[in-house]
Coordinates of C-alpha atoms in Angstrom, one line a residue:
M116 CA 21.4 -50.6 46.8
K117 CA 21.8 -53.7 44.5
K118 CA 24.0 -55.4 47.1
S119 CA 21.4 -54.8 49.8
L120 CA 18.6 -56.3 47.6
I121 CA 20.8 -59.3 46.7
A122 CA 21.6 -59.9 50.4
L123 CA 17.9 -59.6 51.3
A124 CA 17.0 -62.1 48.6
C125 CA 19.6 -64.5 49.9
I126 CA 18.3 -64.3 53.5
T127 CA 14.7 -64.7 52.3
A128 CA 15.7 -67.9 50.4
L129 CA 17.2 -69.4 53.5
H130 CA 14.0 -69.5 55.7
A131 CA 10.3 -69.8 55.3
H132 CA 8.0 -66.9 55.9
A133 CA 6.2 -67.4 59.2
D134 CA 5.5 -65.6 62.4
V135 CA 8.1 -65.0 65.0
N136 CA 6.5 -65.9 68.4
Y137 CA 7.4 -64.5 71.8
Q138 CA 6.1 -65.7 75.1
V139 CA 6.9 -63.6 78.2
T140 CA 6.1 -65.2 81.5
I141 CA 6.2 -63.0 84.6
T142 CA 7.7 -65.6 87.0
Q143 CA 8.9 -63.7 90.1
P144 CA 7.6 -60.1 89.8
Q145 CA 8.8 -59.1 93.3
H146 CA 12.3 -60.0 92.2
H147 CA 11.9 -58.3 88.8
L148 CA 12.2 -61.5 86.8
A149 CA 10.6 -62.9 83.6
D150 CA 11.2 -65.9 81.4
V151 CA 11.2 -65.3 77.7
E152 CA 10.7 -67.8 74.9
V153 CA 11.3 -66.9 71.2
T154 CA 10.4 -69.1 68.3
F155 CA 11.9 -68.3 64.9
P156 CA 10.6 -69.9 61.7
H157 CA 12.2 -72.8 59.9
S158 CA 15.6 -71.9 58.4
T159 CA 18.2 -73.5 56.3
Q160 CA 21.0 -71.2 57.5
T161 CA 24.0 -72.8 59.1
S162 CA 23.9 -70.3 61.9
I163 CA 21.7 -67.5 63.2
D164 CA 22.8 -64.4 65.1
V165 CA 20.2 -63.2 67.7
Q166 CA 20.6 -59.9 69.4
L167 CA 19.2 -57.6 72.0
P168 CA 19.3 -53.9 70.8
D169 CA 22.1 -51.7 72.0
W170 CA 19.9 -48.7 72.4
R171 CA 16.2 -47.9 72.2
T172 CA 14.4 -45.5 70.0
G173 CA 13.9 -42.0 71.5
R174 CA 17.1 -42.2 73.6
Y175 CA 20.2 -41.6 71.6
E176 CA 22.6 -43.3 73.9
I177 CA 24.2 -46.8 73.9
L178 CA 22.7 -48.7 76.8
N179 CA 23.6 -52.0 78.6
L180 CA 20.3 -53.6 77.7
A181 CA 21.7 -57.1 77.6
N182 CA 23.2 -57.1 81.1
G183 CA 20.0 -58.6 82.6
I184 CA 20.0 -61.7 80.4
R185 CA 20.7 -65.1 82.0
F186 CA 20.2 -68.8 81.3
F187 CA 20.3 -68.5 77.6
A188 CA 19.5 -71.7 75.7
A189 CA 18.6 -72.8 72.2
E190 CA 17.0 -75.8 70.7
G191 CA 15.7 -77.1 67.3
H192 CA 12.3 -78.3 66.3
D193 CA 13.0 -81.7 67.8
G194 CA 13.7 -80.2 71.2
K195 CA 17.4 -81.0 71.1
A196 CA 19.8 -78.4 72.4
L197 CA 21.8 -76.5 69.8
K198 CA 25.3 -75.2 70.2
W199 CA 25.7 -71.5 70.7
E200 CA 28.4 -69.0 71.5
K201 CA 28.4 -65.4 72.7
M202 CA 29.9 -63.1 70.0
D203 CA 29.8 -59.8 71.9
K204 CA 27.9 -58.2 74.7
N205 CA 24.5 -58.4 73.1
T206 CA 24.9 -61.0 70.3
W207 CA 24.4 -64.8 70.5
R208 CA 25.3 -67.1 67.6
V209 CA 23.3 -70.3 67.3
H210 CA 24.6 -73.0 65.1
L211 CA 22.2 -75.1 63.1
S212 CA 23.3 -78.6 62.1
E213 CA 20.3 -79.0 59.8
P214 CA 17.3 -77.0 58.6
T215 CA 15.1 -76.3 61.6
E216 CA 12.9 -74.1 63.6
L217 CA 14.8 -72.2 66.3
K218 CA 13.5 -71.8 69.9
L219 CA 15.3 -69.6 72.4
Q220 CA 14.8 -69.4 76.1
Y221 CA 16.3 -67.0 78.6
Q222 CA 15.6 -65.0 81.8
V223 CA 15.3 -61.2 81.9
Y224 CA 16.1 -59.1 85.0
A225 CA 13.9 -56.0 84.6
N226 CA 14.6 -53.3 87.2
E227 CA 15.5 -50.3 85.0
L228 CA 12.3 -48.2 85.2
G229 CA 14.1 -44.9 84.4
L230 CA 15.5 -46.3 81.1
R231 CA 11.9 -47.0 80.0
A232 CA 13.1 -50.3 78.6
R233 CA 12.4 -52.9 81.2
H234 CA 10.7 -53.0 84.6
I235 CA 8.8 -55.6 86.6
D236 CA 7.5 -55.5 90.1
D237 CA 4.6 -56.9 92.0
T238 CA 2.1 -54.4 90.5
H239 CA 3.1 -54.2 86.8
A240 CA 5.6 -54.8 84.0
F241 CA 6.7 -52.3 81.4
I242 CA 7.9 -54.2 78.4
D243 CA 9.9 -52.4 75.7
A244 CA 11.2 -54.9 73.2
S245 CA 14.6 -53.3 73.4
G246 CA 15.0 -54.6 76.9
F247 CA 13.2 -57.9 76.6
L248 CA 12.9 -59.4 73.2
M249 CA 15.8 -60.6 71.1
F250 CA 15.7 -60.4 67.3
S251 CA 17.5 -61.7 64.3
E252 CA 18.1 -59.6 61.1
S253 CA 17.1 -62.7 59.2
F254 CA 13.6 -62.4 60.6
R255 CA 13.3 -58.7 61.3
A256 CA 10.6 -58.2 58.6
E257 CA 8.5 -61.2 59.7
P258 CA 5.1 -60.9 61.4
I259 CA 5.2 -60.9 65.2
K260 CA 3.0 -62.4 67.9
I261 CA 3.6 -61.9 71.6
D262 CA 1.8 -63.7 74.4
L263 CA 2.0 -62.6 78.0
D264 CA 1.6 -64.9 81.0
V265 CA 0.8 -62.4 83.9
P266 CA -1.2 -62.4 87.1
M267 CA -4.9 -62.8 86.6
E268 CA -5.8 -59.3 87.9
W269 CA -3.4 -57.5 85.5
R270 CA -4.5 -55.5 82.4
S271 CA -2.3 -55.3 79.3
V272 CA -2.3 -52.2 77.1
S273 CA -0.2 -51.4 74.0
G274 CA -0.3 -49.5 70.7
M275 CA -0.3 -52.9 69.0
N276 CA -3.6 -54.6 68.2
F277 CA -4.7 -57.5 70.3
A278 CA -4.1 -61.0 68.9
D279 CA -5.7 -64.1 70.6
S280 CA -6.4 -62.8 74.0
K281 CA -6.4 -59.7 76.3
H282 CA -2.7 -60.5 77.0
S283 CA -1.7 -61.2 73.4
F284 CA -0.6 -58.7 70.7
K285 CA 0.5 -58.8 67.1
A286 CA 2.7 -56.6 64.9
D287 CA 3.7 -56.7 61.2
N288 CA 7.4 -56.9 62.0
Y289 CA 10.0 -56.4 64.7
D290 CA 10.4 -52.6 64.0
I291 CA 6.7 -52.1 64.9
L292 CA 7.1 -54.4 68.0
L293 CA 10.1 -52.3 69.1
D294 CA 8.2 -49.1 68.8
S295 CA 5.1 -50.4 70.6
P296 CA 5.8 -50.9 74.3
I297 CA 3.4 -52.8 76.6
E298 CA 2.1 -51.7 79.9
T299 CA 0.7 -54.6 81.9
G300 CA -0.4 -54.6 85.5
I301 CA -2.7 -53.0 88.0
N302 CA -3.7 -49.8 86.3
Q303 CA -6.4 -47.3 85.4
L304 CA -7.6 -47.3 81.8
H305 CA -9.6 -44.4 80.3
K306 CA -10.8 -44.5 76.7
F307 CA -12.1 -41.6 74.6
Q308 CA -12.7 -40.7 71.0
V309 CA -11.9 -37.5 69.1
D310 CA -12.7 -36.9 65.4
G311 CA -13.2 -40.6 64.8
R312 CA -9.9 -41.7 66.3
Q313 CA -9.6 -43.8 69.4
Y314 CA -7.4 -42.8 72.4
E315 CA -6.5 -44.5 75.7
L316 CA -5.0 -43.1 78.8
V317 CA -3.5 -45.8 81.0
I318 CA -2.0 -44.8 84.4
W319 CA 0.1 -47.0 86.6
G320 CA 0.7 -45.8 90.2
E321 CA -1.0 -43.6 92.7
G322 CA -0.4 -39.9 92.7
N323 CA -1.9 -36.4 93.0
Y324 CA -3.1 -36.3 89.4
D325 CA -6.5 -35.1 88.3
V326 CA -7.7 -37.6 85.7
D327 CA -10.6 -35.4 84.6
L328 CA -8.3 -32.5 83.9
M329 CA -5.8 -34.8 82.1
L330 CA -8.6 -36.2 79.8
T331 CA -10.0 -32.7 79.1
D332 CA -6.6 -31.4 78.0
L333 CA -5.6 -34.5 76.1
K334 CA -8.8 -34.2 74.1
K335 CA -7.9 -30.6 73.2
L336 CA -4.3 -31.6 72.5
V337 CA -5.0 -34.4 70.0
K338 CA -7.2 -32.0 67.9
T339 CA -4.2 -29.8 67.1
G340 CA -2.4 -32.1 64.7
T341 CA -3.9 -30.4 61.6
L342 CA -2.4 -27.1 62.8
I343 CA 0.9 -28.4 61.3
W344 CA 0.2 -31.5 59.2
H345 CA -2.4 -32.5 56.7
D346 CA -3.5 -35.8 58.3
Y347 CA -3.1 -38.2 61.2
P348 CA -0.8 -41.2 60.8
Y349 CA -2.8 -43.4 63.2
E350 CA -6.3 -44.5 64.1
R351 CA -5.6 -45.3 67.7
Y352 CA -3.1 -43.7 70.2
V353 CA -2.2 -44.7 73.7
F354 CA -0.9 -42.3 76.4
M355 CA 0.9 -44.3 79.1
V356 CA 1.7 -42.6 82.4
H357 CA 3.8 -43.9 85.2
A358 CA 3.3 -42.1 88.6
T359 CA 6.5 -43.1 90.3
S360 CA 8.7 -42.3 93.2
G361 CA 11.9 -41.6 91.3
A362 CA 12.0 -42.0 87.5
R363 CA 11.0 -39.2 85.3
G364 CA 11.1 -38.5 81.5
A365 CA 9.2 -39.7 78.5
T366 CA 9.7 -41.5 75.2
E367 CA 7.8 -41.3 71.9
H368 CA 6.7 -44.4 70.1
L369 CA 4.8 -45.3 66.9
N370 CA 1.3 -44.6 68.2
S371 CA 1.9 -44.3 71.9
T372 CA 4.1 -42.6 74.5
I373 CA 5.3 -43.5 77.9
I374 CA 5.5 -40.5 80.4
Q375 CA 7.1 -40.9 83.8
R376 CA 6.7 -38.3 86.6
H377 CA 7.0 -38.3 90.4
R378 CA 3.7 -39.3 91.8
D379 CA 3.3 -36.0 93.6
S380 CA 4.2 -33.7 90.7
F381 CA 0.9 -33.3 88.9
K382 CA -1.3 -31.0 91.1
D383 CA 0.5 -27.7 91.2
R384 CA 0.0 -25.7 88.0
D385 CA 3.7 -25.6 87.1
D386 CA 4.0 -29.3 87.7
Y387 CA 0.9 -29.9 85.6
I388 CA 2.2 -27.8 82.8
G389 CA 5.3 -29.9 82.9
F390 CA 3.2 -33.0 82.4
I391 CA 0.9 -31.7 79.6
S392 CA 4.0 -30.2 77.8
T393 CA 5.6 -33.6 77.9
A394 CA 2.4 -35.1 76.5
A395 CA 2.4 -32.5 73.7
H396 CA 6.1 -33.2 72.9
E397 CA 5.6 -36.9 72.5
F398 CA 2.4 -36.4 70.6
I399 CA 4.3 -34.2 68.0
H400 CA 6.8 -37.0 67.6
T401 CA 4.1 -39.1 66.1
W402 CA 4.8 -37.1 63.0
N403 CA 8.3 -35.7 63.5
V404 CA 10.6 -38.8 64.0
K405 CA 8.0 -41.5 63.8
N406 CA 6.8 -40.7 60.3
Y407 CA 9.6 -38.5 58.9
R408 CA 13.1 -38.5 60.2
P409 CA 16.7 -37.7 59.1
A410 CA 18.9 -39.9 56.9
G411 CA 21.2 -41.9 59.0
M412 CA 18.2 -43.0 61.1
V413 CA 16.3 -44.8 58.3
P414 CA 16.2 -47.7 58.8
Y415 CA 17.1 -47.9 62.5
D416 CA 20.3 -49.8 63.2
Y417 CA 19.6 -51.2 66.7
V418 CA 23.2 -52.3 67.5
A419 CA 25.1 -49.1 66.5
P420 CA 24.8 -45.4 66.9
N421 CA 22.6 -43.8 64.2
Y422 CA 24.4 -40.6 63.2
T423 CA 22.7 -37.4 61.9
D424 CA 23.4 -33.7 62.1
L425 CA 19.6 -33.1 62.3
L426 CA 18.6 -34.4 65.8
W427 CA 18.1 -30.8 66.7
L428 CA 15.3 -30.7 64.2
A429 CA 13.9 -34.0 65.4
E430 CA 14.0 -33.1 69.1
G431 CA 14.5 -29.3 69.4
S432 CA 11.7 -28.5 66.8
T433 CA 9.4 -30.8 68.7
S434 CA 10.2 -29.0 71.9
Y435 CA 9.5 -25.7 70.1
F436 CA 6.1 -26.8 68.7
E437 CA 4.8 -28.2 72.0
D438 CA 4.3 -24.7 73.4
Y439 CA 2.6 -23.6 70.2
L440 CA 0.1 -26.4 70.3
L441 CA -0.7 -25.9 74.0
L442 CA -1.3 -22.2 73.6
S443 CA -3.3 -22.6 70.4
A444 CA -5.5 -25.2 72.0
G445 CA -6.2 -23.0 75.0
I446 CA -4.5 -25.4 77.4
T447 CA -2.0 -22.8 78.5
T448 CA -2.2 -19.0 78.6
N449 CA -0.1 -16.3 77.0
D450 CA 1.6 -15.6 80.3
E451 CA 2.4 -19.2 80.9
Y452 CA 3.9 -19.5 77.5
L453 CA 6.1 -16.5 78.1
N454 CA 7.2 -18.0 81.4
M455 CA 8.3 -21.2 79.7
L456 CA 10.0 -19.3 76.9
T457 CA 11.9 -17.1 79.5
K458 CA 13.2 -20.2 81.2
R459 CA 14.5 -21.6 77.9
V460 CA 16.2 -18.4 76.8
N461 CA 17.8 -17.8 80.3
R462 CA 19.1 -21.3 80.4
H463 CA 20.6 -20.9 76.9
L464 CA 22.4 -17.7 77.9
D465 CA 23.7 -19.3 81.1
T466 CA 25.3 -22.1 79.0
P467 CA 28.8 -21.1 77.8
G468 CA 28.8 -24.1 75.5
R469 CA 26.4 -22.2 73.2
Q470 CA 29.5 -20.3 72.0
V471 CA 31.4 -23.5 71.3
Q472 CA 29.1 -26.1 69.8
S473 CA 26.6 -25.7 67.0
V474 CA 23.3 -27.6 67.0
A475 CA 24.5 -29.6 64.0
A476 CA 27.6 -30.7 65.9
S477 CA 25.5 -31.3 69.0
S478 CA 23.1 -33.5 67.0
F479 CA 25.9 -35.7 65.6
D480 CA 27.6 -35.9 69.0
K481 CA 24.4 -36.7 71.0
W482 CA 25.6 -40.2 71.5
I483 CA 28.7 -39.1 73.4
N484 CA 27.8 -35.6 74.7
Q485 CA 28.2 -35.4 78.5
G486 CA 26.4 -33.2 81.0
G487 CA 27.8 -31.6 84.1
D488 CA 30.3 -28.8 84.3
H489 CA 32.3 -29.6 81.2
G490 CA 29.2 -30.2 79.2
S491 CA 27.7 -26.9 80.1
N492 CA 30.9 -25.1 79.2
Y493 CA 31.6 -26.8 75.9
S494 CA 28.4 -28.3 74.6
T495 CA 24.8 -27.5 73.7
N496 CA 21.6 -29.4 74.2
I497 CA 19.7 -30.5 71.1
Y498 CA 16.4 -29.9 72.9
S499 CA 16.7 -26.4 74.2
E500 CA 19.2 -25.1 71.6
G501 CA 17.2 -26.8 68.8
A502 CA 14.0 -25.2 70.0
L503 CA 15.6 -21.7 69.9
V504 CA 17.1 -22.2 66.5
S505 CA 13.7 -23.4 65.3
M506 CA 12.1 -20.2 66.8
A507 CA 14.6 -18.0 65.1
L508 CA 13.9 -19.6 61.8
D509 CA 10.1 -19.4 62.4
I510 CA 10.1 -15.7 63.1
D511 CA 12.4 -15.0 60.1
L512 CA 10.0 -16.9 57.8
L513 CA 7.0 -15.1 59.3
E514 CA 8.5 -11.6 59.1
K515 CA 9.7 -12.0 55.5
S516 CA 6.4 -13.4 54.3
N517 CA 4.3 -11.0 56.2
G518 CA 2.9 -13.8 58.3
K519 CA 2.0 -16.1 55.5
I520 CA 4.8 -18.7 55.7
S521 CA 6.0 -20.3 59.0
Y522 CA 8.3 -23.1 60.2
R523 CA 5.1 -25.2 60.5
D524 CA 4.9 -25.2 56.7
V525 CA 8.5 -26.6 56.6
H526 CA 7.4 -29.6 58.7
S527 CA 4.2 -30.1 56.8
Q528 CA 6.3 -30.4 53.6
L529 CA 8.8 -32.8 55.3
Y530 CA 5.8 -35.0 56.2
K531 CA 4.5 -34.8 52.6
Q532 CA 7.7 -35.2 50.7
H533 CA 9.9 -37.4 53.0
K534 CA 7.5 -39.7 54.8
L535 CA 9.0 -43.1 55.8
P536 CA 10.4 -45.2 54.3
N537 CA 12.0 -42.1 52.8
S538 CA 14.3 -39.8 54.8
F539 CA 15.7 -36.3 54.5
T540 CA 19.0 -34.4 54.7
S541 CA 20.0 -30.8 55.6
E542 CA 20.0 -30.0 51.9
D543 CA 16.4 -31.3 51.6
V544 CA 15.3 -28.9 54.4
K545 CA 17.1 -26.0 52.6
R546 CA 15.4 -27.0 49.3
I547 CA 12.0 -26.9 51.0
L548 CA 12.8 -23.5 52.5
K549 CA 13.5 -22.2 49.0
Q550 CA 10.4 -23.8 47.6
L551 CA 8.3 -22.1 50.2
T552 CA 9.9 -18.7 50.1
G553 CA 11.9 -18.3 46.9
R554 CA 14.9 -17.4 49.0
D555 CA 18.2 -19.2 49.5
Y556 CA 18.7 -20.2 53.1
H557 CA 22.2 -21.6 52.8
A558 CA 23.8 -18.5 54.5
W559 CA 21.2 -18.5 57.3
W560 CA 21.8 -22.2 57.9
A561 CA 25.5 -21.7 58.0
N562 CA 25.2 -19.0 60.6
H563 CA 22.6 -20.6 62.8
V564 CA 22.9 -24.3 62.4
D565 CA 26.4 -25.2 61.2
K566 CA 28.0 -22.5 63.5
P567 CA 27.2 -21.8 67.2
A568 CA 24.0 -19.8 67.0
N569 CA 24.4 -16.2 68.1
I570 CA 20.8 -15.0 68.5
D571 CA 19.9 -11.4 69.2
F572 CA 16.9 -12.0 71.3
N573 CA 16.0 -8.3 71.8
A574 CA 15.8 -7.8 68.0
L575 CA 14.1 -11.2 67.5
F576 CA 11.3 -10.7 70.1
D577 CA 10.7 -7.1 69.0
K578 CA 9.4 -8.4 65.7
V579 CA 6.5 -10.2 67.4
G580 CA 5.7 -7.6 70.1
L581 CA 7.8 -8.9 73.0
E582 CA 10.5 -7.4 75.2
Y583 CA 13.3 -9.1 77.1
K584 CA 14.6 -7.2 80.1
H585 CA 15.1 -7.3 83.8
P586 CA 12.0 -6.5 85.9
K587 CA 11.8 -2.9 87.3
S588 CA 12.1 -4.3 90.8
A589 CA 15.4 -6.0 90.0
S590 CA 18.4 -4.7 92.0
V591 CA 22.1 -4.8 91.1
V592 CA 24.1 -7.4 93.0
A593 CA 27.7 -8.8 93.1
N594 CA 28.1 -12.1 91.3
L595 CA 30.4 -15.1 91.0
E596 CA 29.9 -16.7 87.6
G597 CA 29.1 -20.2 88.8
K598 CA 26.6 -22.4 90.6
A599 CA 26.9 -23.9 94.0
K600 CA 24.9 -25.9 96.6
Q601 CA 25.1 -26.0 100.3
Q602 CA 27.2 -28.9 101.7
G603 CA 27.2 -28.9 105.4
E604 CA 28.5 -25.5 106.4
L605 CA 30.3 -25.0 103.0
L606 CA 29.3 -24.3 99.5
K607 CA 30.2 -26.8 96.8
L608 CA 30.8 -25.4 93.4
L609 CA 28.7 -27.4 90.8
H610 CA 29.6 -25.3 87.8
V611 CA 32.2 -22.7 87.0
A612 CA 31.4 -20.7 83.8
R613 CA 34.1 -20.9 81.2
D614 CA 36.2 -17.7 81.1
G615 CA 34.1 -16.2 84.0
N616 CA 35.5 -14.5 87.1
A617 CA 35.6 -17.7 89.1
W618 CA 37.2 -19.6 86.2
R619 CA 39.9 -16.9 85.8
A620 CA 40.6 -17.1 89.5
G621 CA 41.3 -20.8 89.2
L622 CA 38.2 -22.2 90.9
T623 CA 36.7 -25.3 89.5
A624 CA 33.7 -27.6 90.0
G625 CA 34.0 -29.6 93.2
D626 CA 35.8 -26.9 95.2
L627 CA 34.3 -26.3 98.6
I628 CA 34.1 -22.6 99.4
V629 CA 34.7 -21.7 103.0
A630 CA 34.7 -17.9 103.1
F631 CA 34.8 -14.7 101.1
D632 CA 37.1 -12.1 102.7
K633 CA 37.0 -14.1 105.9
H634 CA 33.2 -14.0 106.0
H635 CA 32.0 -17.6 106.4
V636 CA 29.7 -18.6 103.6
R637 CA 26.0 -18.8 104.1
D638 CA 23.4 -21.2 102.6
S639 CA 23.7 -19.9 99.0
L640 CA 26.1 -17.9 96.8
S641 CA 23.7 -14.9 96.6
A642 CA 23.4 -14.7 100.4
S643 CA 27.2 -15.1 100.8
L644 CA 27.9 -12.3 98.4
A645 CA 25.2 -9.9 99.7
H646 CA 27.8 -7.9 101.7
F647 CA 29.9 -7.1 98.6
V648 CA 29.5 -4.9 95.6
P649 CA 30.3 -5.4 91.9
G650 CA 33.9 -4.6 91.0
Q651 CA 35.1 -5.5 94.5
T652 CA 38.0 -7.9 94.7
V653 CA 37.6 -10.5 97.4
K654 CA 39.7 -13.4 98.8
V655 CA 38.2 -16.8 98.5
D656 CA 39.1 -19.5 101.0
F657 CA 38.3 -22.9 99.6
I658 CA 39.1 -26.6 100.1
R659 CA 40.4 -28.8 97.4
R660 CA 41.8 -32.3 97.9
D661 CA 41.3 -31.8 101.7
K662 CA 43.6 -28.8 101.6
L663 CA 42.7 -25.2 102.5
M664 CA 43.6 -22.9 99.6
T665 CA 43.1 -19.2 98.8
T666 CA 42.6 -17.2 95.6
E667 CA 41.3 -13.8 94.6
L668 CA 38.5 -12.8 92.2
T669 CA 36.8 -9.6 91.2
L670 CA 33.0 -9.8 91.5
N671 CA 31.0 -8.8 88.5
R672 CA 27.7 -7.0 88.1
D673 CA 24.5 -8.8 88.0
Y674 CA 20.8 -8.6 89.0
D675 CA 19.0 -10.4 91.8
K676 CA 16.2 -11.2 89.3
P677 CA 16.8 -12.7 85.9
K678 CA 15.6 -11.1 82.6
K679 CA 12.0 -11.8 81.7
I680 CA 10.1 -11.9 78.4
T681 CA 7.0 -9.7 78.5
F682 CA 4.5 -8.3 76.1
T683 CA 5.1 -4.9 74.6
E684 CA 2.5 -2.6 76.1
T685 CA 1.5 -0.9 72.8
P686 CA 2.5 -3.2 69.9
S687 CA 2.3 -1.9 66.4
A688 CA -0.3 -3.5 64.0
Q689 CA 2.6 -5.3 62.4
Q690 CA 3.9 -6.7 65.7
A691 CA 0.4 -7.9 66.7
M692 CA -0.2 -9.5 63.3
L693 CA 3.1 -11.4 63.5
Y694 CA 2.4 -12.5 67.0
K695 CA -0.9 -14.0 66.0
A696 CA 0.6 -15.7 63.0
W697 CA 3.4 -17.0 65.2
M698 CA 1.5 -18.3 68.2
G699 CA -2.1 -18.8 66.8
V700 CA -3.7 -16.4 69.4
A701 CA -4.0 -12.7 69.6
H702 CA -1.4 -10.5 71.3
P703 CA -3.0 -9.6 74.6
N704 CA -2.2 -5.8 74.2
E705 CA -3.4 -5.6 70.6
K706 CA -5.5 -2.5 69.9
K707 CA -9.1 -3.5 69.5

């Protein structure tokens, strides 16, 4: 700590306190190009390193954000060019022969909509500082001003406050700038107020969305913050929506979020629930991550991975709470909640990696974890796995306290006790658990967080008046433990479950199945296996490396319909009470 303070004092002494100014000029939007000019204050340093971040907040992955930079140049206060050199893929070192103000100029190619870091076209620009605006650690704490030069008909919106014009913004420092993206272009803007706080919904792109419904539900959603936390950390919040042709996903920011969905995926009820669930997820992040987050991520290091074993709590718990807020607010129904929970549980049980990697290990390895066949077999997902571990902890807390203490109380205390600039560790969470309950949670944590979680869903759901079973209409079928898609007249294996029957038979992802027992495959695995029965051994003809091969496997027993979570028909008073304490609404079969 002393060394850090001394280093900060030395840097402060080397330059004068003044604003860092950015000018972004959209020059050729149809070609995704912008010119950027950055002015850093007067400095007496002999050299200054300027960088573009290696990753952006909300996406725990090293990205190639500097690969669109061209025509870099630097000059002093007198307009004379300064010598510079490239130190690594995203660091430029500018040499100062005398004390001077530093001005940088460079071009940005912005055609990465799906990364939610940089995108420009003839209708808009989405500007996340991580993809556009270089910084220097020497000036990271200085006030920021950013001016946009954009087409006359464009409108600019951000979580930042306006500065000198409708296309100008200001921030207290680079960290706030980095967490406050700008949407500028031809867009819809809808403003509303709830409980004295200001909200904006800005939509870029045409689509089948219903603005009135979106506004109605967002007004309900933003009232739910006090169901978990004691106050709101903002006075103004911006929901940004991209109705696009390809990109999808979302990212949380300091007092805003960017949500991307296909332009035609808003109208159907399931699609709309996907949208409003995403909005709830990012809204929750306003507290969880943006106002309290794990050690290892405070402060952010923008040019290196930020390691923590608690990303499952940052992301998975957020995924867990989104369903609670939507149901409590009356945006979704009990049945819709159970449908979403069923999908999550079934996806978990269909992922062999749940038996290999804990949520703590998955959190730490998020920067390198891969998807696909190997990822499914040997890894877990911090979102879905973290949500289920959060649920198991929540129901344990509720049951043992007779409905008086929940996982929401844990997050409320994290916000109260570890609000930024503080941070928290696993031990801090366990300490809060003991403060709330009087019980030691080290053993529970070891079995559910530090080891692969082995959750007994039947026992867990029974506590809150739910059942997890196959529908009565489900029929027994033969099964190959893998996933495939039709490719021409063959079936291409996409995933082969570790230690399943296809795995033991030597099949692997990428194999092209031709026939089962000389019966040519049909358009799906289930249709292809409809002629066979569980326990039957079949010959599988398949193609690998353009060569026809054969193996044998024994089909296992499965059902044509997956298990489903349903409400117990006659819940006990205890079950009904715990369900209401858990979800905030009455059990639909509770005795009146």
